[in-house]
Amino acid sequence: MGPRQPKRGRTKTTPNQRKEQNMTQAQKILNHLQNGNSITAIDALNNFGCFRLAARISDLKKDGWDIKSEPWTTPGGATIAKYTLPLYAKHKGKAEDSKLELADHDDLTGICWN
């Protein structure tokens, strides 16, 4: 017998792909925000298959994340919410629950924002 062949129609997944598959929608959204990205409902649907972004944002806020929303006008003229996680944001929950280690707002004095 030769080497074992993968089953047809199945592709081998990498460890990063398996980790991504096991993350909840809220974890994926939080990771996206922690990487400095903003997100809208259409982004959440296209990138994470999330139909209820506002509910996931509410869950994250209840968990202590200081997520901000601002109105954003689409090219078609509709106004929707755009969510961001500020650079100075800290998780307000238990320290061991937080994966975000950022400076206090006071620690950011002296940084030039251009």
Short mmCIF file of C-alpha atoms in Angstrom, two decimals:
data_model
loop_
_atom_site.label_atom_id
_atom_site.label_comp_id
_atom_site.label_asym_id
_atom_site.label_seq_id
_atom_site.Cartn_x
_atom_site.Cartn_y
_atom_site.Cartn_z
CA MET A 1 0.00 0.00 0.00
CA GLY A 2 1.20 3.46 -0.84
CA PRO A 3 0.93 6.65 1.19
CA ARG A 4 -2.49 7.53 2.49
CA GLN A 5 -4.39 9.84 0.16
CA PRO A 6 -6.78 12.56 1.41
CA LYS A 7 -10.46 11.92 0.77
CA ARG A 8 -11.78 13.41 -2.43
CA GLY A 9 -13.32 16.82 -2.17
CA ARG A 10 -11.57 17.60 1.10
CA THR A 11 -8.59 19.88 1.33
CA LYS A 12 -6.09 19.77 4.12
CA THR A 13 -6.47 22.67 6.56
CA THR A 14 -3.61 24.49 8.23
CA PRO A 15 -3.49 25.11 11.99
CA ASN A 16 -4.38 28.79 11.43
CA GLN A 17 -7.40 27.80 9.34
CA ARG A 18 -8.57 25.39 12.05
CA LYS A 19 -8.15 28.10 14.70
CA GLU A 20 -10.17 30.52 12.57
CA GLN A 21 -12.92 27.90 12.10
CA ASN A 22 -13.19 27.39 15.86
CA MET A 23 -13.46 31.11 16.69
CA THR A 24 -16.91 32.55 17.33
CA GLN A 25 -18.20 35.40 15.20
CA ALA A 26 -17.65 37.77 18.13
CA GLN A 27 -14.03 36.61 18.49
CA LYS A 28 -13.43 37.10 14.76
CA ILE A 29 -14.96 40.59 14.89
CA LEU A 30 -12.91 41.50 17.98
CA ASN A 31 -9.73 40.24 16.30
CA HIS A 32 -10.57 42.33 13.22
CA LEU A 33 -11.05 45.44 15.40
CA GLN A 34 -7.89 44.75 17.43
CA ASN A 35 -5.92 44.75 14.19
CA GLY A 36 -6.91 48.40 13.71
CA ASN A 37 -9.73 47.81 11.25
CA SER A 38 -13.22 49.27 11.33
CA ILE A 39 -16.28 47.16 10.50
CA THR A 40 -19.75 47.71 9.09
CA ALA A 41 -22.65 45.27 8.81
CA ILE A 42 -21.81 44.47 5.19
CA ASP A 43 -18.15 43.83 6.15
CA ALA A 44 -19.28 41.46 8.91
CA LEU A 45 -21.56 39.59 6.52
CA ASN A 46 -18.96 39.32 3.75
CA ASN A 47 -15.98 38.47 5.97
CA PHE A 48 -17.49 36.46 8.82
CA GLY A 49 -20.98 35.40 7.71
CA CYS A 50 -22.45 37.51 10.52
CA PHE A 51 -25.97 38.76 9.85
CA ARG A 52 -26.34 40.51 13.25
CA LEU A 53 -23.25 42.70 13.75
CA ALA A 54 -25.01 45.02 16.21
CA ALA A 55 -25.81 42.03 18.44
CA ARG A 56 -22.19 40.81 18.34
CA ILE A 57 -20.94 44.35 19.13
CA SER A 58 -23.40 44.48 22.04
CA ASP A 59 -22.03 41.15 23.31
CA LEU A 60 -18.46 42.48 23.11
CA LYS A 61 -19.43 45.69 24.92
CA LYS A 62 -21.08 43.64 27.68
CA ASP A 63 -17.79 41.72 27.95
CA GLY A 64 -16.02 45.03 28.64
CA TRP A 65 -14.72 46.14 25.24
CA ASP A 66 -14.87 49.90 24.58
CA ILE A 67 -16.09 49.68 20.98
CA LYS A 68 -17.14 52.98 19.40
CA SER A 69 -19.68 53.52 16.65
CA GLU A 70 -20.05 56.41 14.28
CA PRO A 71 -22.44 57.11 11.43
CA TRP A 72 -21.00 56.41 7.99
CA THR A 73 -22.60 57.24 4.66
CA THR A 74 -22.40 54.60 1.94
CA PRO A 75 -21.76 55.54 -1.70
CA GLY A 76 -25.50 54.94 -2.27
CA GLY A 77 -26.38 57.56 0.35
CA ALA A 78 -27.53 55.27 3.19
CA THR A 79 -26.23 56.02 6.68
CA ILE A 80 -25.02 52.98 8.61
CA ALA A 81 -22.96 52.32 11.75
CA LYS A 82 -19.21 51.87 11.48
CA TYR A 83 -17.54 50.31 14.53
CA THR A 84 -13.97 50.82 15.74
CA LEU A 85 -11.86 49.91 18.74
CA PRO A 86 -9.87 53.00 19.76
CA LEU A 87 -6.09 52.66 20.03
CA TYR A 88 -6.23 53.51 23.73
CA ALA A 89 -9.01 50.98 24.40
CA LYS A 90 -8.59 48.60 27.28
CA HIS A 91 -10.67 45.62 28.17
CA LYS A 92 -12.76 46.52 31.22
CA GLY A 93 -13.23 42.90 32.29
CA LYS A 94 -10.81 40.68 34.15
CA ALA A 95 -7.18 41.15 33.17
CA GLU A 96 -6.75 37.46 32.39
CA ASP A 97 -9.67 37.64 29.94
CA SER A 98 -8.03 40.41 27.94
CA LYS A 99 -5.83 39.71 24.96
CA LEU A 100 -5.40 43.43 24.27
CA GLU A 101 -2.53 45.08 26.07
CA LEU A 102 -2.52 48.75 25.09
CA ALA A 103 -1.31 51.88 26.83
CA ASP A 104 -3.43 54.09 29.05
CA HIS A 105 -4.62 57.27 27.38
CA ASP A 106 -2.28 59.24 29.69
CA ASP A 107 0.65 57.15 28.40
CA LEU A 108 -0.02 58.39 24.86
CA THR A 109 0.82 62.02 25.58
CA GLY A 110 3.76 63.16 23.53
CA ILE A 111 2.87 60.99 20.55
CA CYS A 112 2.42 63.09 17.44
CA TRP A 113 -0.83 62.31 15.62
CA ASN A 114 -0.60 63.35 11.98
#
